[in-house]
Structures are given as structure tokens and as C-alpha cells.
Coordinates of C-alpha atoms in Angstrom, one line a residue:
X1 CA -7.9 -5.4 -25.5
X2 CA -7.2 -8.2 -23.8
X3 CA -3.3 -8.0 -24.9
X4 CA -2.8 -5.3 -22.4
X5 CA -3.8 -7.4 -19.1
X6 CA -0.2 -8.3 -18.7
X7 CA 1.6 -5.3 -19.7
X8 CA 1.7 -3.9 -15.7
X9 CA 3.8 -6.8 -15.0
X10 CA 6.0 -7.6 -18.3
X11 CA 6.9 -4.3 -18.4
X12 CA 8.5 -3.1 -15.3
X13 CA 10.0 -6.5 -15.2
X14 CA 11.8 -5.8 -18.9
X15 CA 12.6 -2.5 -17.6
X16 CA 14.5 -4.1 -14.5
X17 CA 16.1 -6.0 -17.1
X18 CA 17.4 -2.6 -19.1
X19 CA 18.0 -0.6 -15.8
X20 CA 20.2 -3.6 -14.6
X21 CA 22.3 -3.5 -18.1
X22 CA 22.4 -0.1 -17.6
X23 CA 24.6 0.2 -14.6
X24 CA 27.0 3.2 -13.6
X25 CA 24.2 4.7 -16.0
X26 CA 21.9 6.7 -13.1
X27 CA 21.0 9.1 -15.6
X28 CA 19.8 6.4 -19.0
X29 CA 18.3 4.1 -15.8
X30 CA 16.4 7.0 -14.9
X31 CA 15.0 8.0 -17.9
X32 CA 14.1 4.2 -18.5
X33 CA 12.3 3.7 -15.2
X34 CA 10.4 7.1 -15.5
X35 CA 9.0 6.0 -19.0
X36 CA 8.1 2.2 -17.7
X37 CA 6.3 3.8 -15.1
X38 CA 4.0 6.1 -16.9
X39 CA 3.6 3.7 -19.7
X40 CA 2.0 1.5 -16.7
X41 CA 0.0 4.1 -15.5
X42 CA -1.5 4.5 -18.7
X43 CA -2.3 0.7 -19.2
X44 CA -3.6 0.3 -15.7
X45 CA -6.2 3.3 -16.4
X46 CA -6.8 1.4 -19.7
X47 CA -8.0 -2.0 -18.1
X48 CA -9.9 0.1 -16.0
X49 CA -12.2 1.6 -18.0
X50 CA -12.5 -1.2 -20.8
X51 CA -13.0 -3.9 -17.0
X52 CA -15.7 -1.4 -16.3
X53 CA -17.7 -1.5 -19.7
X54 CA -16.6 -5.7 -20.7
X55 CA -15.9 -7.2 -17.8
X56 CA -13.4 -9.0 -16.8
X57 CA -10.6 -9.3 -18.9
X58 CA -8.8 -12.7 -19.6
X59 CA -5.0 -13.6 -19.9
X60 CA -4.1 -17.0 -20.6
X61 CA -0.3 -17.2 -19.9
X62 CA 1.8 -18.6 -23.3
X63 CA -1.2 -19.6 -24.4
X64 CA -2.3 -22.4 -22.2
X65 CA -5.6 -22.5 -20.8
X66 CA -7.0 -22.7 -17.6
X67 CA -6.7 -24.4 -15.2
X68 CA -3.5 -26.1 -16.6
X69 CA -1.9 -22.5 -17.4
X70 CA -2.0 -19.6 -15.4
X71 CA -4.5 -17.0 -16.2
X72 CA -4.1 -13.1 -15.3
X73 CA -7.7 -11.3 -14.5
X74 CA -8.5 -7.3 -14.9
X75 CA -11.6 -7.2 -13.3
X76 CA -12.4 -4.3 -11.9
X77 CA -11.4 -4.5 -8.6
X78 CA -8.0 -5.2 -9.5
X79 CA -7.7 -2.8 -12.4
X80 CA -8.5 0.0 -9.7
X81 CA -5.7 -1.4 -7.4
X82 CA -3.6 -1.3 -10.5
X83 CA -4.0 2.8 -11.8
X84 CA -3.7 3.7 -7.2
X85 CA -0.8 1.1 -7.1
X86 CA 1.1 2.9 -10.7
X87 CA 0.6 6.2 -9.6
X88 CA 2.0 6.1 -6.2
X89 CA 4.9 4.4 -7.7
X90 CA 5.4 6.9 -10.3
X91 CA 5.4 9.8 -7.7
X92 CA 7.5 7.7 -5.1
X93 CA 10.2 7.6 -8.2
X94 CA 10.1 10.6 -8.9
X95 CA 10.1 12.0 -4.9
X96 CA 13.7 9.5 -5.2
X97 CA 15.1 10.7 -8.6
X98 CA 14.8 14.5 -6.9
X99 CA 16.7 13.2 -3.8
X100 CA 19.6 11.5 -5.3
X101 CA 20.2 14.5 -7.5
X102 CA 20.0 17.1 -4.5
X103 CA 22.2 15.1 -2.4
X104 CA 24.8 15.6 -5.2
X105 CA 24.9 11.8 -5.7
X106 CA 22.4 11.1 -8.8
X107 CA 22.8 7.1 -8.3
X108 CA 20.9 7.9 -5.0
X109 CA 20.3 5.2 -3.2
X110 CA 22.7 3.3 -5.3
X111 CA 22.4 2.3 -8.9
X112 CA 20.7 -0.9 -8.0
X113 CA 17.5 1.1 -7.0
X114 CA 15.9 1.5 -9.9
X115 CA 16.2 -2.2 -11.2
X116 CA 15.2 -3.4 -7.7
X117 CA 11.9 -0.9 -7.8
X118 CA 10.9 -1.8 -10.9
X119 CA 10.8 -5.2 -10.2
X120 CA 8.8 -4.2 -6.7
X121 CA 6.0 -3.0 -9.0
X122 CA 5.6 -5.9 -11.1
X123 CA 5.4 -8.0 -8.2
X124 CA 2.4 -5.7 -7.3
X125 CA 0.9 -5.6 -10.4
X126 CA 1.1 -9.5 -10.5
X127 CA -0.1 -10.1 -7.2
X128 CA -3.2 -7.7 -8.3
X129 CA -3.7 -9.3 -12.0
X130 CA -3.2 -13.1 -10.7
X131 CA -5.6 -15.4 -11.5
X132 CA -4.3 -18.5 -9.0
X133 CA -3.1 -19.2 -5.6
X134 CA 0.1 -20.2 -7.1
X135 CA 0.7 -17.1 -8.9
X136 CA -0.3 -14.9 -6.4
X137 CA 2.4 -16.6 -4.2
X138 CA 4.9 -16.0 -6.9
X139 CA 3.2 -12.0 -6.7
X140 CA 4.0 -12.3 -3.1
X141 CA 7.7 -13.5 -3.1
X142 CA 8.5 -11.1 -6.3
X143 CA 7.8 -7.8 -4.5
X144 CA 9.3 -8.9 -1.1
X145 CA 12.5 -10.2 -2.7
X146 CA 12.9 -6.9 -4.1
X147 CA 11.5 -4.8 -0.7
X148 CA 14.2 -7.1 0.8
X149 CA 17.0 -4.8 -0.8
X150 CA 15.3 -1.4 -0.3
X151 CA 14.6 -2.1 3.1
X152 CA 18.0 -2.2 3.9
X153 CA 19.6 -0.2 1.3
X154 CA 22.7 1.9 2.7
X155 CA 23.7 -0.7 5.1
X156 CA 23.5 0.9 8.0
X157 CA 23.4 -1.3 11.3
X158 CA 19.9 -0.1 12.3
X159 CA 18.5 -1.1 8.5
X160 CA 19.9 -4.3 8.7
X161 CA 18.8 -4.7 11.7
X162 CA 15.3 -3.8 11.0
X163 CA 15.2 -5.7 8.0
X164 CA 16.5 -9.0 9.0
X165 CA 12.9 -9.1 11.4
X166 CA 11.4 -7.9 8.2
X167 CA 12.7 -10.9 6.3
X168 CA 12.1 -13.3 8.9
X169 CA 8.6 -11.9 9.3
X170 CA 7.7 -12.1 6.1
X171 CA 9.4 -15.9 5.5
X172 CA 7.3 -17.0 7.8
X173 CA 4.1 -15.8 6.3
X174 CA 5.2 -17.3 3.0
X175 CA 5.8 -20.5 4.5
X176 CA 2.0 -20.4 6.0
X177 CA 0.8 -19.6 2.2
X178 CA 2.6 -21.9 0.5
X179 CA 1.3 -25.3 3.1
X180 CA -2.1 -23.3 2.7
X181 CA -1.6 -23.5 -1.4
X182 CA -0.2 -27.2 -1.1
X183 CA -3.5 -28.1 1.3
X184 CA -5.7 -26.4 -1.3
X185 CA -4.2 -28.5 -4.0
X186 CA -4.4 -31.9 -2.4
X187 CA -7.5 -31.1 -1.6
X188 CA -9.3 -29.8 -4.9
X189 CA -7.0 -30.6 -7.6
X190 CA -6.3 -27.3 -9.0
X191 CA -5.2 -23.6 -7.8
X192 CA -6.8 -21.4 -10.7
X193 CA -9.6 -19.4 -8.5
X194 CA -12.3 -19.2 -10.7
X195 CA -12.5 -23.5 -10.9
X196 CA -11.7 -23.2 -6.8
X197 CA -14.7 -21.6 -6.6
X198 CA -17.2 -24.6 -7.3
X199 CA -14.5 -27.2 -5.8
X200 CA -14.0 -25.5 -2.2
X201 CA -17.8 -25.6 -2.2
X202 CA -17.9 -29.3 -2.3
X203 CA -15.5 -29.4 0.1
X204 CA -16.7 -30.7 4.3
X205 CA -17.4 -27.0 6.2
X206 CA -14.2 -28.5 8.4
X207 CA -11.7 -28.8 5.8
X208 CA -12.8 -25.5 4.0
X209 CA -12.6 -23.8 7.6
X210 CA -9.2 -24.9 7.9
X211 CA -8.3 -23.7 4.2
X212 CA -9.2 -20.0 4.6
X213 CA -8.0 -20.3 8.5
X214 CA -4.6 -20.8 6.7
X215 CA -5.3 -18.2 4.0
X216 CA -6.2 -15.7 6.5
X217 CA -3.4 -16.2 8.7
X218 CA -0.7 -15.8 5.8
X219 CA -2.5 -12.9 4.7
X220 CA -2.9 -11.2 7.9
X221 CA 0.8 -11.3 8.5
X222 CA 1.6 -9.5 5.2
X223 CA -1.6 -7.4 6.1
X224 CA 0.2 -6.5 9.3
X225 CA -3.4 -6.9 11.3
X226 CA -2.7 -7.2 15.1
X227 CA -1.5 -9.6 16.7
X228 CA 0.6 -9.8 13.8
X229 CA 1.8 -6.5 13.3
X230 CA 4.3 -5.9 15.7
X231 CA 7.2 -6.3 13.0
X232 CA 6.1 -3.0 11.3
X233 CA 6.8 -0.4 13.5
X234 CA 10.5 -1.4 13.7
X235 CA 11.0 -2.2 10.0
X236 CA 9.5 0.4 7.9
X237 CA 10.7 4.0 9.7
X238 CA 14.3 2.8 9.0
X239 CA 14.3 2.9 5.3
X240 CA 14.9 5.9 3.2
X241 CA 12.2 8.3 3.0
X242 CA 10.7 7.1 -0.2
X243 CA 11.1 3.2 0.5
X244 CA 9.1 3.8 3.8
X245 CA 6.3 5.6 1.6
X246 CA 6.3 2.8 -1.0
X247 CA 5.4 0.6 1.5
X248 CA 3.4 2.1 3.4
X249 CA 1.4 2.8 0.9
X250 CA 1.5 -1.0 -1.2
X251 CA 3.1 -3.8 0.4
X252 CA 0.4 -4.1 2.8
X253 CA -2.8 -3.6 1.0
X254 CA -1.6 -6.6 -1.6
X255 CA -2.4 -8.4 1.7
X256 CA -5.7 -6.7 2.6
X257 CA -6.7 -7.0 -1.4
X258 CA -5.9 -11.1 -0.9
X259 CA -8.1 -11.1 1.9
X260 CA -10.8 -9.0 0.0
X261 CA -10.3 -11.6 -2.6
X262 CA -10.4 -14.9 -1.0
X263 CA -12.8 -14.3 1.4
X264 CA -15.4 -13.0 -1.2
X265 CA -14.5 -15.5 -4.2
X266 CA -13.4 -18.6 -2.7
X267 CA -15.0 -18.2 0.9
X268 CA -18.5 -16.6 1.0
X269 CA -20.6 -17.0 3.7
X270 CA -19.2 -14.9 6.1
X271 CA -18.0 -17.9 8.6
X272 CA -15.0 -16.1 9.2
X273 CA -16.9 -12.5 10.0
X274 CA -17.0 -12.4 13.3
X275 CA -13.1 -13.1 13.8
X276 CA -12.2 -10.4 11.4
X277 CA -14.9 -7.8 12.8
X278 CA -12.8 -8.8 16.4
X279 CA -9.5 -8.6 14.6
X280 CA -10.7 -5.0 12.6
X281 CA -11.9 -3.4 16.3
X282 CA -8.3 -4.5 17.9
X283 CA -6.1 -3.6 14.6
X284 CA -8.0 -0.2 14.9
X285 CA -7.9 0.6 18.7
X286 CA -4.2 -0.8 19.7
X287 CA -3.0 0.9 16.2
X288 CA -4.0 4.3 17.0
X289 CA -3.3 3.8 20.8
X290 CA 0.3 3.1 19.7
X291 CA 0.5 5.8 17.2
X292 CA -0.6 8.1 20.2
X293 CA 2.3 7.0 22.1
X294 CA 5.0 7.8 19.7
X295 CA 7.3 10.5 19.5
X296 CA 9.2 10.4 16.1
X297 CA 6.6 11.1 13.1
X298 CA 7.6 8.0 10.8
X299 CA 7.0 5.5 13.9
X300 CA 3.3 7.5 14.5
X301 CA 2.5 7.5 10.9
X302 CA 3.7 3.7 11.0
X303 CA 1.3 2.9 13.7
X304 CA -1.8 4.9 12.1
X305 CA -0.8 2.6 9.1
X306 CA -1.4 -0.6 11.0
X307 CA -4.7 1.3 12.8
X308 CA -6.6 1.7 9.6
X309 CA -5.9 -1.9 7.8
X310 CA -8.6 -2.2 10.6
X311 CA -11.2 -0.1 9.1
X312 CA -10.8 -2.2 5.2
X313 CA -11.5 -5.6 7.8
X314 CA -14.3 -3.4 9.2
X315 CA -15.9 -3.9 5.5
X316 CA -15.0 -7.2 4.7
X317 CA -16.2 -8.6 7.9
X318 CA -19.7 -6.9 7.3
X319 CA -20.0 -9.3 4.4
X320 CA -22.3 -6.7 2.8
X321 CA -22.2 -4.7 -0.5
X322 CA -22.1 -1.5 1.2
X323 CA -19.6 -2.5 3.7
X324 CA -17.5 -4.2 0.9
X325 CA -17.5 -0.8 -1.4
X326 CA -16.5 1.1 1.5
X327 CA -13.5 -1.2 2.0
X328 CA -12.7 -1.1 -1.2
X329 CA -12.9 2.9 -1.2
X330 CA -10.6 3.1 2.0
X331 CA -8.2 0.9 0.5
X332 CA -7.7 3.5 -2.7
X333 CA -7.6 6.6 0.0
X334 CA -5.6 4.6 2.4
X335 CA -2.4 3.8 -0.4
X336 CA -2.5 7.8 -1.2
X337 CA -2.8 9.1 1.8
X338 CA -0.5 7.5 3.8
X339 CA 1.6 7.4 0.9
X340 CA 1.7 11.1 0.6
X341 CA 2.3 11.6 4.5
X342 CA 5.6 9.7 4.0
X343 CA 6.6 11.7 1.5
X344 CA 6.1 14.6 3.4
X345 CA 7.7 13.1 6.7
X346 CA 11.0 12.5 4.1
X347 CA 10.8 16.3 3.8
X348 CA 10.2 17.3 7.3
X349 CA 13.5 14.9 8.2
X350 CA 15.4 17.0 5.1
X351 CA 14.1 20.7 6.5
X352 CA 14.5 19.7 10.4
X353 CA 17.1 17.5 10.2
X354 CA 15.1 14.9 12.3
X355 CA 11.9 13.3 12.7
X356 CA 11.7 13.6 16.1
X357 CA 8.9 15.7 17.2
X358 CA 11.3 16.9 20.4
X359 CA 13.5 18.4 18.1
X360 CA 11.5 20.3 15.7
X361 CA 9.6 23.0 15.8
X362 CA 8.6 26.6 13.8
X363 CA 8.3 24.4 10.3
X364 CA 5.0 26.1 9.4
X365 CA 7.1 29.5 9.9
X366 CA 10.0 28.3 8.4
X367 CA 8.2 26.2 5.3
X368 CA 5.0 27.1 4.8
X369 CA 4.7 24.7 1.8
X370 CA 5.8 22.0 3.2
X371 CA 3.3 22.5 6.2
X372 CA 0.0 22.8 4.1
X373 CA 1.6 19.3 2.1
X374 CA 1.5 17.5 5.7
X375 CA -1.6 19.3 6.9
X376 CA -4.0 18.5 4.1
X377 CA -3.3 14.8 4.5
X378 CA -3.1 14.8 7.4
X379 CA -6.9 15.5 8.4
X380 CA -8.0 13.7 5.4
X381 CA -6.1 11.0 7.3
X382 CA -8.3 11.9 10.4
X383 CA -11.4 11.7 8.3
X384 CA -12.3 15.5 8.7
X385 CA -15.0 16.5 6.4
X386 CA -15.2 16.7 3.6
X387 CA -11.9 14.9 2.6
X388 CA -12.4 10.9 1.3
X389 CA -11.0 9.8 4.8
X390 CA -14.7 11.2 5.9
X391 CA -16.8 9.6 3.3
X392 CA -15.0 5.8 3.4
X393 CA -15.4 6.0 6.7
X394 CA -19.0 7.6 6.8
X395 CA -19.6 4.2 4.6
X396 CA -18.3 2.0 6.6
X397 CA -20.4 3.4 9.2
X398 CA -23.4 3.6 7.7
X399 CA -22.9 -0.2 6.4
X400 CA -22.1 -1.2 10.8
X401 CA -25.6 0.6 11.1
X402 CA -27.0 -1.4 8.5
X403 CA -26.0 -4.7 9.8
X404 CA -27.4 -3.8 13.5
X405 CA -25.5 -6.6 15.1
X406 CA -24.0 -6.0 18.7
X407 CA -20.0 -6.7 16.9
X408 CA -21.1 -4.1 14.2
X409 CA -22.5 -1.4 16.6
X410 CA -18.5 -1.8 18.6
X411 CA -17.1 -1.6 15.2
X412 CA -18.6 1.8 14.4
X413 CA -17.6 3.3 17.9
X414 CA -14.3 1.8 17.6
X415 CA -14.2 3.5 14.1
X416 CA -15.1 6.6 15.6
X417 CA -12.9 6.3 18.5
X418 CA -9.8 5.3 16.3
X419 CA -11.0 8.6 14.2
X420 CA -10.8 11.1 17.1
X421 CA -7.6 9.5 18.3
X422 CA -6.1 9.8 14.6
X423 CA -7.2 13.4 15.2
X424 CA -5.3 14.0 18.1
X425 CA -2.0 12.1 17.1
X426 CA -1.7 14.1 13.8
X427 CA -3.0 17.6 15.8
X428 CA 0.5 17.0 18.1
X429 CA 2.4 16.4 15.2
X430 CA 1.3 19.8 14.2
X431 CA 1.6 21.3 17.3
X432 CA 4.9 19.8 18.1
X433 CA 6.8 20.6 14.6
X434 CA 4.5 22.9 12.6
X435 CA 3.7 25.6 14.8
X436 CA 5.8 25.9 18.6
X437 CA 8.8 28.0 18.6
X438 CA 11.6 26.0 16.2
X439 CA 13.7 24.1 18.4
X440 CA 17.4 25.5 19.1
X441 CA 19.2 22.4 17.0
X442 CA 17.3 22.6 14.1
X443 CA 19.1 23.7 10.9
X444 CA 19.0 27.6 9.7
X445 CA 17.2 27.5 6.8
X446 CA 20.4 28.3 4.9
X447 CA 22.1 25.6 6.5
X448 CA 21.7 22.9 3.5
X449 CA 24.7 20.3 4.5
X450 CA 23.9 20.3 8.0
X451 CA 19.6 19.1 6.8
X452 CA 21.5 16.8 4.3
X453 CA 24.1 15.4 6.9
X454 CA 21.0 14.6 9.3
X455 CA 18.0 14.1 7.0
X456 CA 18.7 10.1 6.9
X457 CA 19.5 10.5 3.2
X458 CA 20.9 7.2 2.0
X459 CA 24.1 8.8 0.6
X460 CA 24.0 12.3 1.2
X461 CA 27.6 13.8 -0.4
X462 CA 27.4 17.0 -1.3
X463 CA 25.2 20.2 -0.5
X464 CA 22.1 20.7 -1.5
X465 CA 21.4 23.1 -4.4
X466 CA 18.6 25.5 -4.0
X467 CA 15.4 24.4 -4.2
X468 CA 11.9 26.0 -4.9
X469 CA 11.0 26.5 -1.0
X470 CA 14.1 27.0 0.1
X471 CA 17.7 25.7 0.1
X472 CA 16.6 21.6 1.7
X473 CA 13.2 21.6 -0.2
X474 CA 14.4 20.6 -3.6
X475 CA 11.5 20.7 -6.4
X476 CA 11.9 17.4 -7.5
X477 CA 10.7 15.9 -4.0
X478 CA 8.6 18.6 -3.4
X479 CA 6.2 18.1 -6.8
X480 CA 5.5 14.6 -6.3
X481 CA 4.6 15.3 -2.7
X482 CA 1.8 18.2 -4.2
X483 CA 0.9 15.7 -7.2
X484 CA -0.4 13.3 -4.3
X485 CA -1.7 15.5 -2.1
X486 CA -3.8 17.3 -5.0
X487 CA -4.9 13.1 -5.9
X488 CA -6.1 12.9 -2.7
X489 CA -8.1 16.5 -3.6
X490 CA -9.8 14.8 -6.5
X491 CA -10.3 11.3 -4.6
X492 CA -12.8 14.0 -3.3
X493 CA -13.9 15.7 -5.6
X494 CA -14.9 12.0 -7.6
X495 CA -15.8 10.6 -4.7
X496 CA -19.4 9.7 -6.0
X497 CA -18.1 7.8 -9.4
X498 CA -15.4 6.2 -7.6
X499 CA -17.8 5.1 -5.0
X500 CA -20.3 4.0 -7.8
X501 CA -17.2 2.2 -9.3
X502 CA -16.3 0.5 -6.0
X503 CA -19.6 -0.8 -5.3
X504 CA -19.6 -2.3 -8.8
X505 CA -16.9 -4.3 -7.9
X506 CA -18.0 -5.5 -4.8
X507 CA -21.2 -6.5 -6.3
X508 CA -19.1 -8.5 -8.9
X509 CA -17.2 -10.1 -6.2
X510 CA -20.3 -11.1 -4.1
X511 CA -22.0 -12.4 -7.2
X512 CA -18.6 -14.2 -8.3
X513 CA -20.4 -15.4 -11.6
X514 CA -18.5 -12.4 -13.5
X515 CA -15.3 -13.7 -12.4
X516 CA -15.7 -17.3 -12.9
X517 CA -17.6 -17.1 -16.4
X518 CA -14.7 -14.5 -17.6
X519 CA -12.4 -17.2 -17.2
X520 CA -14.0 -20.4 -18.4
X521 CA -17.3 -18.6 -20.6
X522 CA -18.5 -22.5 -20.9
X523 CA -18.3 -23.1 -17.0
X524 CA -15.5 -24.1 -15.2
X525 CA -14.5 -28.2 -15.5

């Protein structure tokens, strides 16, 4: 089944194609986008279960074989990215599709959305699926090209604004990655990372140090670790409600998964654990700190985001199996959960009119719905038992205990420290617009324009029809928001396979023979 490794990416990239033909179209693009979508979904769960029984599945790119083509790889690890990454960009679309309609204006955000999301996706799914530095740059540039025009869709002053730091942000990190990819290439002769794998190991310690320094540092940025985070707290909060959630919940963790897979295939060793157990500890504790300090929800979720990249370098930095399947568990409840928590900050802005937590109030009264879609993810965010939050971060901890080292030991209080605090952050969001009084400015719930004027709603033209919970609640945003939230649900429920699965793959990736024999079965030249 090899033939479907590079359907992810070929297809959303054809559908930009149709979408883009199909302009002043919003209701043909719609339909188009919808079906690429779920036709990935169904791939990616494909690859994952036949990468889970074979192996790793093998692309090579118009026929040419490695290393002189490019190769695409389903392992496992990256086939799980790939069914997370599908479905939250089904729901997002979906969550957007409901709020152009409701707004009156069914191009919502304009008719270049759907090509320009489409072609987000496949950068994902190529970024996931790439089997070389190279390509995995390409990944990179594909899906921030694109993010490019979402971030600053509407052209207001304040999303320009935000996303001309986000572009020169992320320039900047693809400059570092592409001298990194150049220095890898004059030094070993090829970019295809099953053959790096026995050539960076001939390599002096120096030079290899300096490689994955490089590596690292390009990644972080897109990773948005601290010190290199600052840009995301300004940039992501402006977009439209299901932009933010999109990234939030993807553009970052194709950094953290580069890191996962460099520093486990190309870099074993662990020469680089301590600085990323230091760099996990600070990402974690200045994160939540920040988050703490914040005011408006999006810029509080947006700090939690940057709080618990921390906990998935927690795991990498142990250098362990357990500590690498508890990563690689966070990550998957990290890109739902904080993905679903957008979507339900979009529909707290649409009901209050604002996002500011001095302004609202009463929502629990007002929407019940709506406060049981933020409440659920929100303690699973917290790690409350007995949500997934709790058991990725119970084996994380248990992995710090495991390794018994002094860094490890800080790691797990700073884990439970940043846990407590996530806790109390997403506790005063309640308190502050769930259940105090409703504040005197907020809309009546009858009151749809006056939600629609002040939601933040790219376009927002007309009045909002009725929806299921009430006249700013339309269905169409509120069922992908209940889809995710009840994913999360079964994250739990499956919490043992999916944990049996994730170790799998980080056994495969310590072992890297899986990898490296899937792509040249007579050993790598």
C-alpha cells in the first residue's frame, strides 16, 4: 500500500489547485475542500495501521531512488502525526465553513481561504511524510507561505502588524535551516536521513555538535521554545478564530516532531540533553508564568501553548523510551486540546463579543454548552485526572523518576509546578467569564449583530441566523468544537493502545534500524 504514502500531500495540494479555479465559487470550493479533507483523514488512518503491522512505508518520488531522489516515509510516528494533524484540520474547516455562512458572507474569510488552507495541510503532511533535510525544508516553507496569508487575512492594521513579526520570525529560522542543510551537505554528501544516519556518525564529535546546534536552533524557533518564543504571543491571538486554532494546534508541533526526529535518528547520544532538559524547565515555567499574567483568553491560551512545548522537550531530553512515548503522547493531546480550546475561545469572542476576561461574565448562565465545551478541555489541559493531559504527563513523570538525575528530578517539579499553574490560569478564566455576574456591555443573548459586529469575525455583514444554542452559537461552529472535545474523551478512553502505539514508535526511532532498512532494505551506500 505503498501508493498511498503521498496521497496526504498530492491531494490537498490538487485540491488547492481546484479551489483556486474555482473562485467566486464559496459554495463548489467548499464542497471540494470538505471532501479533500476527509479523503486525507482516511489515508492518514490507513498508513497508520498498515506502518504499524509492515513497517515503514517507502515512497520514492517520480521514481528515483534514494539518496538521488527524494523519498517520503510512513513510519509510525509520522503516520500518527498525520490522522491528529487531518482531523484537526477537518474540524478547523468545518468550525470556518459555519462562520462564514452565519456571518451572512459564505466566502468567509474571503474566497482565497480555502485554496490557501489546503495548501497549509500539505505542507504539514510533507513536513511529516519527508524523508530528507531538503524536503522537510520545502515542508517547512509550504505551510508558512500559506500561514503567511491566513495570519493576516482581513487586513486589518493589527494583523498586519502581527504578521509582518511573524514573517520575519519565521524567515529567519528558515535561513538558520537552510545554512544548517547546506553545512550538512558539504559535510556528508547527501540529505536523505536514513544514509545521514551512518555518515553524521563518521563525522568529528565537533562538527556533528555544530550540525544539530544548527538544527536545533532552526527548529526551536518554529517550536517557539523560550528564548525564542516571544513572537507568538503577539502573532497568533490576532488571526481569526479558526486560523489561531489551526496553529496553535500544527504549525508548532512540525517543529517539535523535527526535533523528535533529528535528535533521535540523526543525533543519538543525548549530547544535546542537558540543554534541552534546561530549555523544557524554562519553556514550561516562564510559559505558564506568562499565561498567568494575561487578561484576554486567546493571549493566555497562547502562552499555555508555548508552556507545554516544554513538557514534549521534557521527553526528548530524557533520551529514554519511556520519556520519548510520553512525548510523543503529549504531542497527540497537545494539537487537540489546544486546538479545541481555540475553537471555543472563537465562540466565547462570538457569544461575549470580546475575549477579554474584564468584559465577560455569566457565559455558563447564558450558554451552558458552550461552557462545558471550554470546561472539559480546559482541565484536560490542566492534567486533571483522569483526562490524557494527566496520563502524558504522569509518563513523563514517571520517566524524570526513572532517570534519577538532579536536571530530571527539577524537570518533574517544574512539570508539576507548570501543572498547578495551568490549573489556576484556566480556573480564572472560568471564574472571570463562565460563572461571575455577566458584565453590563456584553451582548443580550438576542443581540446577534451587536456579537457579530464585535466577535473579530473577519467579514462579519449580516446577522446571525439562529443557531442551536442560541442566536451567536451557530451549529456549524459549534459541532466541530463537540467533535474535538469528545476526541479528546476517547484520547482517554484509548489511552492504553495509543500509549502502546507511541512507545512502539519511540522504540523504532531509538533503534533507527527500521527506518534506515525501510529505505535502503540492502543498507544505505
Amino acid at each position: 500500500m505503498t501508493y498511498l504514502v503521498p496521497l496526504p500531500v498530492v491531494m490537498p495540494l490538487l485540491g488547492a489547485a481546484l479551489t483556486l479555479i474555482l473562485l467566486g465559487r464559496p459554495r463548489a470550493q467548499r464542497w471540494v475542500s470538505l471532501t479533500v479533507l476527509t479523503a486525507t483523514v482516511a489515508v492518514a488512518v490507513l498508513l497508520l495501521v498498515r506502518s504499524s503491522i509492515d513497517g515503514p512505508l517507502v515512497v520514492e518520488v517520480g521514481g528515483w531512488a534514494a539518496p538521488i531522489g527524494i523519498v517520503l516515509v510512513a513510519d509510525q510516528l509520522a503516520a500518527l502525526m498525520l490522522v491528529v494533524s487531518a482531523a484537526v484540520t477537518l474540524c478547523v474547516l468545518v468550525y470556518s465553513i459555519g462562520q462564514g455562512m452565519a456571518d451572512g458572507n459564505e466566502e468567509t474569510p474571503l474566497s482565497v481561504y480555502h485554496p490557501t488552507y489546503l495548501v497549509l495541510t500539505a505542507g504539514v503532511c510533507n513536513a511529516f511524510l519527508s524523508g530528507d533535510l531538503f524536503n522537510l525544508y520545502v515542508g517547512f516553507e509550504i505551510l508558512l507561505v500559506a500561514s503567511y496569508v491566513l495570519l493576516t487575512l482581513g487586513s486589518t492594521e493589527t494583523r498586519i502588524r502581527a504578521g509582518t513579526t511573524y514573517v520575519v520570525v519565521s524567515l529567519l529560522s528558515s535561513v538558520i535551516f537552510l545554512v544548517a542543510i547546506g553545512l550538512v551537505y558539504a559535510s556528508t554528501g547527501t540529505l536523505n536521513l536514513a544514509q545521514l544516519v551512518e555518515r553524521l556518525d563518521a563525522l568529528p564529535d565537533d562538527l556533528r555538535l555544530v550540525l544539530q546546534g544548527m538544527l536545533l536552533l532552526a527548529f526551536g524557533i518554529k517550536a517557539a521554545v523560550f528564548p525564542l518564543s516571544a513572537w507568538l504571543p503577539d502573532s497568533y491571538p490576532t488571526a481569526p478564530a479558526p486560523v489561531t486554532a489551526v496553529f496553535a494546534g500544527l504549525l508548532t508541533k512540525v517543529g517539535v516532531y523535527a526535533i523528535i526526529r533529528t535528535e533521535t535518528l540523526l543525533f543519538p547520544g543525548g549530547r544535546t540533553a542537558t540543554l534541552l532538559l534546561v530549555t523544557a524547565v524554562l519553556t514550561m515555567v516562564v510559559g505558564i508564568l506568562g499565561a498567568v499574567a494575561q487578561s484576554d483568553i486567546k493571549r493566555l491560551l497562547s502562552f499555555t501553548l508555548i508552556s507545554h512545548i516544554g513538557y514534549m522537550l521534557f521527553g526528548v531530553g530524557l533520551t529514554s523510551s519511556l520519556g520519548l512515548s510520553a512525548a510523543i503522547f503529549y504531542v497527540v493531546h497537545h494539537i487537540t486540546i489546544q486546538t479545541t480550546l481555540f475553537l471555543a475561545a472563537g465562540l466565547v469572542e462570538r457569544r461575549g463579543g470580546s475575549t477579554a476576561m474584564d468584559r465577560l461574565g455569566g457565559l455558563a448562565r447564558l450558554s451552558p454548552l458552550l461552557a462545558v465545551l471550554f470546561f472539559v478541555p480546559a482541565l484536560n489541559l490542566a492534567g486533571i485526572p483522569p483526562f490524557s493531559g494527566f496520563l502524558g504527563k504522569l509518563g513523563l513523570v514517571q520517566a524524570g523518576i526513572d532517570d534519577g538525575g538532579v536536571l530530571a528530578w527539577i524537570l518533574v517539579a517544574g512539570g508539576l509546578l507548570t501543572s498547578l499553574l495551568t490549573l489556576y490560569a484556566v480556573a480564572r478564566v472560568w471564574n472571570l467569564a463562565f460563572w461571575r455576574a455577566p458584565h453590563p456591555d456584553m451582548p443580550e443573548p438576542g443581540d446577534a449583530a451587536q456579537a457579530a459586529r464585535t466577535s473579530g469575525a473577519v467579514q462579519p455583514q449580516q446577522p446571525v441566523t439562529a443557531g442551536q444554542t442560541g442566536a451567536v452559537l451557530p451549529g456549524m461552529m459549534i459541532a466541530p468544537t463537540v467533535a474535538l472535545v469528545a476526541f479528546g474523551l476517547v484520547l482517554t478512553l484509548v489511552a492504553g493502545p495509543l500509549f502502546d502505539l507511541s512507545t512502539d514508535a519511540a522504540n523504532d526511532l531509538l533503534q533507527r534500524t527500521p527506518y534506515v532498512d525501510a529505505v535502503f532494505p540492502g543498507g544505505a551506500p
